Short mmCIF file of C-alpha atoms and ligand atoms in Angstrom, two decimals:
data_model
loop_
_atom_site.label_atom_id
_atom_site.label_comp_id
_atom_site.label_asym_id
_atom_site.label_seq_id
_atom_site.Cartn_x
_atom_site.Cartn_y
_atom_site.Cartn_z
CA UNK A 479 44.00 25.30 45.63
CA UNK A 480 43.34 23.36 42.78
CA UNK A 481 44.52 23.17 39.05
CA UNK A 482 41.87 22.20 36.54
CA UNK A 483 43.13 21.50 33.12
CA UNK A 484 41.74 20.03 29.59
CA UNK A 485 42.96 16.47 28.88
CA UNK A 486 44.88 17.78 25.25
CA UNK A 487 47.20 19.92 27.60
CA UNK A 488 48.08 17.38 30.14
CA UNK A 489 51.96 17.75 29.87
CA UNK A 490 51.72 21.32 30.48
CA UNK A 491 49.30 20.90 33.24
CA UNK A 492 51.03 18.15 35.07
CA UNK A 493 54.04 20.19 34.93
CA UNK A 494 52.52 23.18 36.56
CA UNK A 495 51.01 21.42 39.28
CA UNK A 496 54.03 19.46 40.27
CA UNK A 497 55.93 22.94 40.23
CA UNK A 498 53.29 24.20 42.48
CA UNK A 499 52.50 21.43 44.53
CA UNK A 500 48.90 21.71 43.71
CA UNK A 501 46.24 18.76 42.91
CA UNK A 502 45.19 18.45 39.31
CA UNK A 503 41.76 17.90 38.03
CA UNK A 504 40.96 17.35 34.47
CA UNK A 505 37.74 18.66 32.91
CA UNK A 506 35.97 15.71 31.49
CA UNK A 507 34.24 16.05 27.80
CA UNK A 508 31.73 14.44 26.00
CA UNK A 509 30.96 15.29 22.45
CA UNK A 510 27.70 14.71 21.24
CA UNK A 511 26.73 14.05 17.62
CA UNK A 512 25.58 17.49 16.88
CA UNK A 513 28.91 19.22 18.25
CA UNK A 514 28.04 20.20 21.46
CA UNK A 515 30.01 19.47 24.52
CA UNK A 516 29.17 17.97 27.86
CA UNK A 517 31.66 18.94 30.49
CA UNK A 518 32.15 17.71 34.23
CA UNK A 519 34.36 19.01 36.77
CA UNK A 520 35.06 17.89 40.02
CA UNK A 521 31.60 18.27 41.92
CA UNK A 522 32.77 20.17 44.88
CA UNK A 523 35.53 22.89 43.90
CA UNK A 524 38.06 24.57 46.49
CA UNK A 525 37.38 28.47 46.79
CA UNK A 526 40.63 28.90 44.72
CA UNK A 527 40.63 27.50 41.12
CA UNK A 528 43.03 27.90 38.53
CA UNK A 529 42.02 27.14 34.91
CA UNK A 530 44.68 26.30 32.23
CA UNK A 531 43.48 26.71 29.06
CA UNK A 532 45.80 27.75 25.91
CA UNK A 533 43.84 29.34 23.22
CA UNK A 534 45.55 28.05 20.00
CA UNK A 535 42.71 27.06 17.74
CA UNK A 536 40.50 29.64 19.84
CA UNK A 537 37.30 29.22 17.69
CA UNK A 538 36.63 25.49 18.91
CA UNK A 539 37.93 26.28 22.54
CA UNK A 540 36.08 29.40 23.60
CA UNK A 541 32.58 28.19 24.12
CA UNK A 542 34.11 25.12 26.52
CA UNK A 543 36.09 27.77 28.24
CA UNK A 544 33.54 30.13 29.22
CA UNK A 545 31.19 27.29 29.95
CA UNK A 546 33.79 25.69 32.20
CA UNK A 547 34.19 28.85 33.85
CA UNK A 548 30.72 29.53 34.71
CA UNK A 549 30.28 25.63 36.05
CA UNK A 550 33.39 26.15 38.27
CA UNK A 551 31.72 29.31 39.97
CA UNK A 552 28.58 27.30 40.67
CA UNK A 553 30.49 24.43 42.02
CA UNK A 554 32.50 26.74 44.66
CA UNK A 555 35.30 28.26 42.96
CA UNK A 556 34.98 32.20 44.31
CA UNK A 557 38.24 33.02 42.91
CA UNK A 558 38.83 31.72 39.59
CA UNK A 559 42.33 32.56 37.46
CA UNK A 560 42.55 31.38 33.75
CA UNK A 561 46.11 30.49 32.87
CA UNK A 562 46.24 30.77 29.12
CA UNK A 563 49.78 30.70 27.90
CA UNK A 564 48.78 31.80 24.37
CA UNK A 565 45.88 34.40 24.60
CA UNK A 566 44.44 34.69 21.23
CA UNK A 567 42.74 37.52 19.47
CA UNK A 568 45.24 40.01 20.90
CA UNK A 569 46.12 41.27 17.34
CA UNK A 570 42.80 42.44 16.30
CA UNK A 571 42.95 45.45 18.39
CA UNK A 572 41.61 48.16 16.26
CA UNK A 573 38.96 48.27 13.44
CA UNK A 574 41.20 48.19 10.59
CA UNK A 575 38.50 48.73 7.95
CA UNK A 576 35.15 50.26 8.77
CA UNK A 577 32.76 47.64 10.30
CA UNK A 578 35.56 45.55 11.75
CA UNK A 579 34.92 43.90 15.32
CA UNK A 580 37.65 44.81 17.44
CA UNK A 581 37.65 41.28 18.62
CA UNK A 582 40.55 42.17 21.49
CA UNK A 583 38.46 44.44 23.21
CA UNK A 584 35.01 41.91 23.16
CA UNK A 585 37.06 39.02 24.01
CA UNK A 586 38.69 40.84 26.97
CA UNK A 587 35.37 41.80 28.35
CA UNK A 588 33.88 38.12 27.82
CA UNK A 589 37.22 37.00 30.04
CA UNK A 590 36.54 39.62 32.71
CA UNK A 591 33.36 38.70 33.40
CA UNK A 592 34.13 34.91 33.52
CA UNK A 593 37.77 35.14 35.59
CA UNK A 594 38.78 37.36 38.35
CA UNK A 595 42.41 37.39 36.97
CA UNK A 596 44.00 36.30 33.84
CA UNK A 597 47.75 35.41 33.51
CA UNK A 598 49.22 35.03 29.92
CA UNK A 599 52.70 35.00 27.96
CA UNK A 600 53.87 37.78 25.30
CA UNK A 601 50.03 38.82 24.44
CA UNK A 602 50.21 40.62 20.94
CA UNK A 603 49.81 43.89 23.04
CA UNK A 604 50.47 46.68 20.05
CA UNK A 605 48.42 49.80 20.79
CA UNK A 606 47.43 49.03 24.10
CA UNK A 607 49.98 49.26 26.94
CA UNK A 608 49.11 46.93 29.57
CA UNK A 609 46.79 43.50 29.78
CA UNK A 610 44.87 45.10 32.52
CA UNK A 611 43.29 47.63 30.04
CA UNK A 612 41.95 44.74 28.18
CA UNK A 613 40.34 43.11 31.14
CA UNK A 614 38.15 45.86 32.34
CA UNK A 615 38.30 45.76 36.43
CA UNK A 616 40.14 42.55 36.46
CA UNK A 617 43.87 41.66 37.06
CA UNK A 618 45.73 40.63 33.96
CA UNK A 619 49.17 39.41 34.17
CA UNK A 620 51.49 39.30 30.98
CA UNK A 621 54.61 37.41 31.38
CA UNK A 622 57.48 37.13 28.97
CA UNK A 623 59.35 34.27 27.38
CA UNK A 624 61.56 36.63 25.48
CA UNK A 625 64.13 36.58 28.22
CA UNK A 626 64.21 32.56 28.23
CA UNK A 627 64.63 32.18 24.83
CA UNK A 628 67.18 34.56 24.84
CA UNK A 629 69.13 32.68 27.55
CA UNK A 630 68.45 29.48 25.13
CA UNK A 631 70.10 31.48 22.25
CA UNK A 632 73.25 32.97 24.48
CA UNK A 633 73.60 29.48 25.46
CA UNK A 634 73.60 27.80 21.75
CA UNK A 635 75.05 30.74 19.96
CA UNK A 636 76.76 33.19 21.99
CA UNK A 637 77.40 36.51 19.89
CA UNK A 638 74.10 35.65 17.89
CA UNK A 639 72.23 38.91 16.44
CA UNK A 640 68.58 39.04 17.91
CA UNK A 641 66.48 40.24 14.83
CA UNK A 642 62.75 41.15 15.47
CA UNK A 643 60.91 40.55 12.10
CA UNK A 644 58.69 43.63 12.67
CA UNK A 645 58.54 46.65 14.79
CA UNK A 646 56.24 45.01 17.21
CA UNK A 647 58.41 42.56 17.78
CA UNK A 648 61.06 45.11 18.95
CA UNK A 649 59.97 44.47 22.62
CA UNK A 650 60.76 41.01 22.72
CA UNK A 651 64.16 41.41 20.91
CA UNK A 652 65.09 44.04 23.49
CA UNK A 653 64.14 42.39 26.43
CA UNK A 654 66.09 39.26 25.47
CA UNK A 655 68.96 40.86 24.07
CA UNK A 656 69.29 43.14 27.42
CA UNK A 657 68.93 40.15 29.68
CA UNK A 658 71.85 38.37 27.96
CA UNK A 659 73.87 40.70 26.56
CA UNK A 660 73.51 40.01 22.88
CA UNK A 661 73.08 42.54 19.88
CA UNK A 662 69.76 43.12 18.34
CA UNK A 663 67.77 44.84 15.43
CA UNK A 664 64.63 45.39 14.07
CA UNK A 665 63.14 44.95 10.74
CA UNK A 666 60.29 46.71 8.87
CA UNK A 667 57.23 44.59 7.65
CA UNK A 668 54.61 45.09 5.47
CA UNK A 669 51.78 42.55 5.29
CA UNK A 670 49.90 42.60 2.12
CA UNK A 671 47.80 39.46 2.67
CA UNK A 672 47.26 36.11 5.00
CA UNK A 673 50.01 34.45 2.96
CA UNK A 674 52.05 37.66 1.37
CA UNK A 675 54.29 39.43 3.88
CA UNK A 676 57.48 41.69 2.81
CA UNK A 677 60.17 42.34 5.29
CA UNK A 678 63.14 45.04 4.58
CA UNK A 679 65.98 44.60 6.85
CA UNK A 680 67.42 47.32 9.21
CA UNK A 681 70.86 49.05 8.24
CA UNK A 682 72.65 46.92 10.93
CA UNK A 683 74.91 44.97 9.55
CA UNK A 684 73.86 40.94 9.23
CA UNK A 685 76.50 39.94 7.04
CA UNK A 686 78.82 37.17 8.81
CA UNK A 687 76.42 37.11 11.44
CA UNK A 688 74.82 34.24 13.30
CA UNK A 689 71.03 35.68 12.90
CA UNK A 690 68.35 34.52 15.39
CA UNK A 691 64.89 35.63 14.40
CA UNK A 692 62.73 36.21 17.58
CA UNK A 693 58.99 36.90 17.40
CA UNK A 694 56.02 36.41 19.78
CA UNK A 695 54.01 34.19 17.45
CA UNK A 696 54.70 32.45 14.19
CA UNK A 697 51.22 31.46 12.36
CA UNK A 698 51.66 30.88 8.72
CA UNK A 699 55.33 31.40 8.86
CA UNK A 700 55.78 33.89 5.90
CA UNK A 701 56.76 36.68 8.43
CA UNK A 702 60.16 34.46 9.60
CA UNK A 703 60.48 33.08 5.66
CA UNK A 704 60.54 36.50 4.53
CA UNK A 705 62.97 38.03 7.23
CA UNK A 706 65.49 34.74 6.86
CA UNK A 707 65.57 35.23 3.16
CA UNK A 708 66.41 38.58 3.56
CA UNK A 709 69.11 38.06 6.21
CA UNK A 710 70.73 35.42 4.22
CA UNK A 711 70.55 37.49 0.76
CA UNK A 712 72.57 40.18 3.10
CA UNK A 713 75.21 37.50 3.99
CA UNK A 714 74.04 36.09 7.25
CA UNK A 715 75.97 32.96 8.33
CA UNK A 716 73.18 31.15 9.58
CA UNK A 717 69.35 31.91 10.48
CA UNK A 718 67.82 30.26 13.36
CA UNK A 719 64.27 31.10 14.89
CA UNK A 720 62.92 31.70 18.52
CA UNK A 721 59.47 32.02 19.11
CA UNK A 722 57.17 32.21 22.05
CA UNK A 723 54.23 30.87 20.12
CA UNK A 724 54.33 28.14 17.87
CA UNK A 725 51.63 27.79 16.32
CA UNK A 726 52.81 26.73 12.98
CA UNK A 727 49.65 26.36 10.88
CA UNK A 728 49.64 24.29 7.42
CA UNK A 729 52.89 24.45 5.79
CA UNK A 730 54.31 27.05 8.10
CA UNK A 731 57.63 24.97 9.11
CA UNK A 732 58.32 23.43 5.88
CA UNK A 733 58.09 27.17 4.44
CA UNK A 734 60.22 28.65 7.37
CA UNK A 735 62.97 25.73 6.82
CA UNK A 736 62.59 26.33 2.54
CA UNK A 737 63.83 29.83 3.47
CA UNK A 738 66.92 28.85 4.68
CA UNK A 739 66.31 28.55 8.45
CA UNK A 740 68.44 25.97 10.28
CA UNK A 741 66.92 25.59 13.72
CA UNK A 742 63.48 26.54 15.70
CA UNK A 743 63.03 26.71 19.03
CA UNK A 744 60.08 27.59 20.89
CA UNK A 745 58.49 27.84 24.43
CA UNK A 746 56.19 25.35 25.28
CA UNK A 747 53.14 27.63 25.78
CA UNK A 748 51.96 25.88 22.89
CA UNK A 749 52.69 22.22 22.52
CA UNK A 750 54.91 21.83 19.40
CA UNK A 751 58.12 19.45 18.14
CA UNK A 752 59.96 22.87 18.35
CA UNK A 753 59.52 23.24 22.25
CA UNK A 754 62.99 23.76 23.65
CA UNK A 755 62.32 26.32 26.54
CA UNK A 756 59.63 25.85 29.35
CA UNK A 757 57.66 28.41 30.79
CA UNK A 758 56.23 26.35 33.63
CA UNK A 759 58.88 27.77 36.33
CA UNK A 760 57.78 31.10 35.13
CA UNK A 761 54.01 30.58 35.42
CA UNK A 762 54.31 28.75 38.77
CA UNK A 763 56.02 31.56 40.30
CA UNK A 764 53.74 33.76 39.12
CA UNK A 765 50.50 31.91 40.20
CA UNK A 766 52.52 31.41 43.72
CA UNK A 767 52.73 35.44 43.91
CA UNK A 768 49.25 36.14 42.81
CA UNK A 769 47.58 33.56 45.33
CA UNK A 770 49.68 35.23 48.02
CA UNK A 771 48.75 38.70 46.85
CA UNK A 772 45.00 37.42 47.07
CA UNK A 773 44.96 36.11 51.07
C1 R5P B 877 52.46 39.89 14.20
O1 R5P B 877 52.97 41.03 14.01
C2 R5P B 877 53.06 38.91 14.76
O2 R5P B 877 54.29 39.15 15.62
C3 R5P B 877 53.95 37.94 13.98
O3 R5P B 877 54.95 38.40 13.34
C4 R5P B 877 52.90 37.45 13.25
O4 R5P B 877 51.55 37.30 13.76
C5 R5P B 877 53.35 36.08 12.40
O5 R5P B 877 52.44 35.78 11.40
P1 R5P B 877 52.91 34.57 10.07
O6 R5P B 877 53.53 33.57 10.70
O7 R5P B 877 51.32 34.35 9.55
O8 R5P B 877 53.74 35.76 9.46
#
């Protein structure tokens, strides 16, 4: 077994390699002046290789990822697994307007051609039930950080109300609430544009409650900001945030705090200052099981 990783994800890679007791090798990259990249892998790879690559900032990473997978096959990796703690392009799962490319489907096909298995955390599967469906003929394993985030919330704010900012996040708040005996409720969201989001709060009483907004991903932060403003307007005692994927692009974090959010807690799927919960033990356990099954 070998874990392969890129130099910009070393803390997660080192943690995972240590948890698994596997050797770790780093993909060497040289960027040429014209923008191409030379990639170098260990010249002899074992039959079983796991490649770690989170797909935040996906366009910059996908070419390297697919080239690395093809190179790893040539160098001896006959069983190649991708661990992508954040799997991008999962939200574009239908043709929202005529002619729009259904990126989820096509990225799924590309990954299925390159890898035997894909492991990820809280992929945004909305109109698709399982990750297997996204990866035709391959094994897709979707883990969830929601119970881990729920445990963190239960430890710091026992009695908190977990609030999903939209219907799609209902699955995560229910999982987290159930695992730790917390209350939960779900908002209704309408997105009018990238930075323009309206969130209607549920009938559940938030007045006087310590509210924790829980979602899979924070990108522009507008969803969380709108939900936080709504909860505070209805008398919530406090609003904190727990997310699996802390993308927080541009001024997102500032917007979230400006809306009245106190703490932001995230998993370490995406490296960020808000990381408070580690998915490493969960990923390691899943990989061990996957490798045992492949024997
Ligand atoms: C989509 O429904 C997701 O669950 C998130 O709510 C959404 O992607 C967050 O995006 P933003 O932070 O840009 O509002």
